[in-house]
GROMACS .gro file of C-alpha atoms in nm:
model
  192
    1ARG     CA    1  13.741   6.929  23.755
    2ARG     CA    2  13.957   6.974  23.451
    3GLY     CA    3  14.278   7.163  23.506
    4ASN     CA    4  14.402   7.297  23.170
    5SER     CA    5  14.383   7.660  23.284
    6ASP     CA    6  14.401   7.860  23.603
    7GLU     CA    7  14.024   7.858  23.617
    8ALA     CA    8  13.911   7.499  23.652
    9GLN     CA    9  13.579   7.434  23.487
   10GLU     CA   10  13.323   7.214  23.653
   11VAL     CA   11  13.272   6.878  23.487
   12PRO     CA   12  12.902   6.824  23.403
   13GLU     CA   13  12.900   6.490  23.587
   14THR     CA   14  13.018   6.658  23.908
   15LYS     CA   15  12.750   6.926  23.877
   16PHE     CA   16  12.493   6.655  23.805
   17ARG     CA   17  12.593   6.458  24.118
   18ASP     CA   18  12.566   6.775  24.330
   19ILE     CA   19  12.219   6.845  24.192
   20VAL     CA   20  12.105   6.487  24.253
   21SER     CA   21  12.241   6.501  24.607
   22THR     CA   22  12.054   6.828  24.671
   23LEU     CA   23  11.731   6.686  24.529
   24ARG     CA   24  11.763   6.374  24.743
   25LYS     CA   25  11.799   6.590  25.055
   26LYS     CA   26  11.492   6.791  24.957
   27LEU     CA   27  11.295   6.469  24.915
   28GLN     CA   28  11.361   6.357  25.273
   29VAL     CA   29  11.039   6.331  25.475
   30ASP     CA   30  11.136   6.594  25.734
   31ASN     CA   31  11.234   6.845  25.463
   32LEU     CA   32  10.909   6.776  25.276
   33ARG     CA   33  10.698   6.825  25.588
   34SER     CA   34  10.871   7.148  25.684
   35SER     CA   35  10.831   7.288  25.333
   36ILE     CA   36  10.450   7.270  25.341
   37ASP     CA   37  10.302   7.598  25.464
   38LEU     CA   38   9.950   7.539  25.596
   39THR     CA   39   9.903   7.880  25.759
   40ASP     CA   40   9.639   8.014  25.518
   41LEU     CA   41   9.467   7.677  25.491
   42ARG     CA   42   9.441   7.640  25.869
   43LEU     CA   43   9.285   7.984  25.890
   44ALA     CA   44   9.033   7.898  25.617
   45CYS     CA   45   8.941   7.578  25.802
   46THR     CA   46   8.878   7.749  26.136
   47ASN     CA   47   8.499   7.756  26.106
   48ALA     CA   48   8.451   7.504  25.829
   49ASP     CA   49   8.353   7.141  25.818
   50PRO     CA   50   8.412   7.057  25.453
   51ASN     CA   51   8.349   6.727  25.281
   52TYR     CA   52   8.577   6.677  24.987
   53GLY     CA   53   8.496   6.313  24.925
   54SER     CA   54   8.707   6.005  24.972
   55LEU     CA   55   9.039   6.191  24.982
   56TRP     CA   56   8.911   6.409  25.268
   57PHE     CA   57   8.773   6.112  25.460
   58HIS     CA   58   9.090   5.913  25.404
   59CYS     CA   59   9.281   6.187  25.588
   60ARG     CA   60   9.008   6.228  25.848
   61ARG     CA   61   9.103   5.932  26.060
   62LEU     CA   62   8.841   5.986  26.329
   63PRO     CA   63   8.496   6.148  26.299
   64MET     CA   64   8.576   6.403  26.569
   65TYR     CA   65   8.885   6.537  26.388
   66THR     CA   66   8.871   6.908  26.313
   67PRO     CA   67   8.931   7.030  25.957
   68ARG     CA   68   9.266   7.169  26.071
   69ARG     CA   69   9.375   6.828  26.191
   70VAL     CA   70   9.256   6.665  25.869
   71ILE     CA   71   9.461   6.915  25.665
   72GLU     CA   72   9.767   6.845  25.879
   73HIS     CA   73   9.722   6.469  25.831
   74ALA     CA   74   9.681   6.524  25.457
   75ALA     CA   75  10.007   6.723  25.442
   76ASP     CA   76  10.188   6.448  25.637
   77ASP     CA   77  10.037   6.180  25.412
   78VAL     CA   78  10.146   6.363  25.096
   79ALA     CA   79  10.500   6.413  25.236
   80ASP     CA   80  10.517   6.042  25.323
   81GLU     CA   81  10.390   5.955  24.976
   82ILE     CA   82  10.650   6.172  24.801
   83PHE     CA   83  10.922   6.015  25.015
   84ARG     CA   84  10.794   5.664  24.940
   85TYR     CA   85  10.821   5.730  24.565
   86ALA     CA   86  11.120   5.966  24.588
   87ASN     CA   87  11.314   5.764  24.331
   88ILE     CA   88  11.041   5.821  24.072
   89TYR     CA   89  11.016   6.191  24.155
   90LEU     CA   90  11.395   6.216  24.139
   91ALA     CA   91  11.400   6.049  23.796
   92ALA     CA   92  11.127   6.290  23.677
   93MET     CA   93  11.319   6.594  23.805
   94ILE     CA   94  11.641   6.474  23.641
   95ARG     CA   95  11.454   6.419  23.313
   96ARG     CA   96  11.311   6.772  23.335
   97MET     CA   97  11.655   6.917  23.415
   98ALA     CA   98  11.803   6.742  23.110
   99VAL     CA   99  11.540   6.898  22.884
  100LEU     CA  100  11.590   7.239  23.048
  101ALA     CA  101  11.967   7.209  22.998
  102THR     CA  102  11.918   7.156  22.625
  103MET     CA  103  11.686   7.457  22.606
  104GLU     CA  104  11.888   7.685  22.835
  105ARG     CA  105  12.101   7.840  22.562
  106ARG     CA  106  11.784   7.957  22.385
  107MET     CA  107  11.633   8.102  22.704
  108PRO     CA  108  11.550   8.472  22.662
  109HIS     CA  109  11.652   8.722  22.930
  110GLY     CA  110  11.393   8.726  23.210
  111ALA     CA  111  11.264   8.370  23.154
  112GLU     CA  112  11.431   8.244  23.472
  113SER     CA  113  11.187   8.451  23.681
  114ASP     CA  114  10.877   8.286  23.826
  115ALA     CA  115  10.671   8.597  23.750
  116GLU     CA  116  10.396   8.580  23.492
  117THR     CA  117  10.482   8.767  23.175
  118SER     CA  118  10.336   8.850  22.838
  119ASP     CA  119  10.677   8.903  22.675
  120PRO     CA  120  10.636   8.718  22.342
  121ASP     CA  121  10.996   8.588  22.347
  122ILE     CA  122  10.948   8.432  22.690
  123VAL     CA  123  10.602   8.296  22.605
  124ASN     CA  124  10.739   8.137  22.285
  125TRP     CA  125  11.034   7.988  22.476
  126GLU     CA  126  10.802   7.845  22.743
  127ASN     CA  127  10.578   7.696  22.473
  128SER     CA  128  10.886   7.542  22.308
  129LEU     CA  129  10.996   7.407  22.646
  130ASP     CA  130  10.653   7.247  22.699
  131LYS     CA  131  10.675   7.084  22.354
  132GLU     CA  132  11.024   6.952  22.427
  133LEU     CA  133  10.912   6.812  22.762
  134ARG     CA  134  10.624   6.631  22.591
  135ARG     CA  135  10.855   6.500  22.316
  136ALA     CA  136  11.131   6.383  22.551
  137VAL     CA  137  11.168   6.019  22.640
  138SER     CA  138  10.888   5.932  22.881
  139LEU     CA  139  10.965   5.849  23.240
  140GLN     CA  140  10.776   5.522  23.186
  141LEU     CA  141  11.019   5.425  22.911
  142ILE     CA  142  11.319   5.519  23.127
  143LEU     CA  143  11.193   5.306  23.416
  144ASP     CA  144  11.093   5.017  23.187
  145ARG     CA  145  11.448   4.965  23.069
  146GLU     CA  146  11.595   4.627  23.151
  147ASP     CA  147  11.941   4.609  23.305
  148PRO     CA  148  12.147   4.441  23.030
  149THR     CA  149  12.389   4.281  23.277
  150THR     CA  150  12.131   4.121  23.506
  151GLY     CA  151  11.815   4.115  23.297
  152LEU     CA  152  11.628   4.280  23.586
  153VAL     CA  153  11.352   4.533  23.538
  154LEU     CA  154  11.281   4.803  23.797
  155LEU     CA  155  10.963   4.751  24.000
  156GLU     CA  156  10.881   5.114  23.925
  157SER     CA  157  10.815   5.012  23.565
  158ALA     CA  158  10.486   4.863  23.685
  159MET     CA  159  10.373   5.208  23.811
  160GLN     CA  160  10.111   5.388  23.610
  161GLY     CA  161  10.091   5.767  23.592
  162SER     CA  162   9.735   5.748  23.722
  163VAL     CA  163   9.871   5.632  24.058
  164PHE     CA  164   9.994   5.988  24.118
  165ILE     CA  165   9.674   6.180  24.035
  166THR     CA  166   9.573   6.284  24.387
  167GLY     CA  167   9.905   6.261  24.568
  168LEU     CA  168   9.794   5.952  24.760
  169SER     CA  169   9.856   5.638  24.557
  170GLU     CA  170   9.648   5.421  24.788
  171LEU     CA  171   9.334   5.611  24.688
  172ASN     CA  172   9.417   5.608  24.320
  173ARG     CA  173   9.419   5.231  24.330
  174HIS     CA  174   9.079   5.225  24.497
  175LYS     CA  175   8.800   5.019  24.357
  176PRO     CA  176   8.501   5.208  24.216
  177LEU     CA  177   8.228   5.261  24.476
  178GLY     CA  178   7.986   5.046  24.279
  179SER     CA  179   8.208   4.740  24.312
  180MET     CA  180   8.263   4.781  24.689
  181THR     CA  181   8.077   4.601  24.963
  182LEU     CA  182   7.862   4.811  25.195
  183LEU     CA  183   8.133   4.804  25.462
  184GLU     CA  184   8.403   4.910  25.212
  185ARG     CA  185   8.182   5.197  25.091
  186ARG     CA  186   8.130   5.319  25.445
  187ARG     CA  187   8.506   5.312  25.509
  188ALA     CA  188   8.578   5.498  25.184
  189LEU     CA  189   8.312   5.764  25.242
  190PHE     CA  190   8.322   5.813  25.619
  191GLY     CA  191   8.664   5.685  25.721
  192THR     CA  192   8.520   5.456  25.988
   0.00000   0.00000   0.00000
């Protein structure tokens, strides 16, 4: 804090550290798991036996698992996955916050609400925000940077965006079915 006046103003670095600390806590596995509300999904799965392909069968660990249990395993798997790559998600959130901070002074009244709106000022601001997010330095470039003191490159720099398509990186690295052996195909399709 700077103390030139009676009212000390918060230093941006302090605010940034508080935000990062909060985000890290939210990315803890237990917090992630407790934040997933499966109530409506469990109800929808009561009398269903869906087949959603390899992602479904990956989470269906045994053939006798009910759809409810598969959904619960999927939620746990996604929470574990987010925790495993929390540093990448944290970097992405910080990047987004930096872009939002630069756009905040131009934010029209009412834009902070999550409600859908047709207000042209808000729509134009959101479109500008989307353009700024696309123009900002890519997360790939941020993670590819070499540490000038050690010459080391983060392992995350080898990650491709396609790894995060489904929420389960293991499946996004899967071989195409055509290149799998019969046994591998059976495992991918039926989970056994």
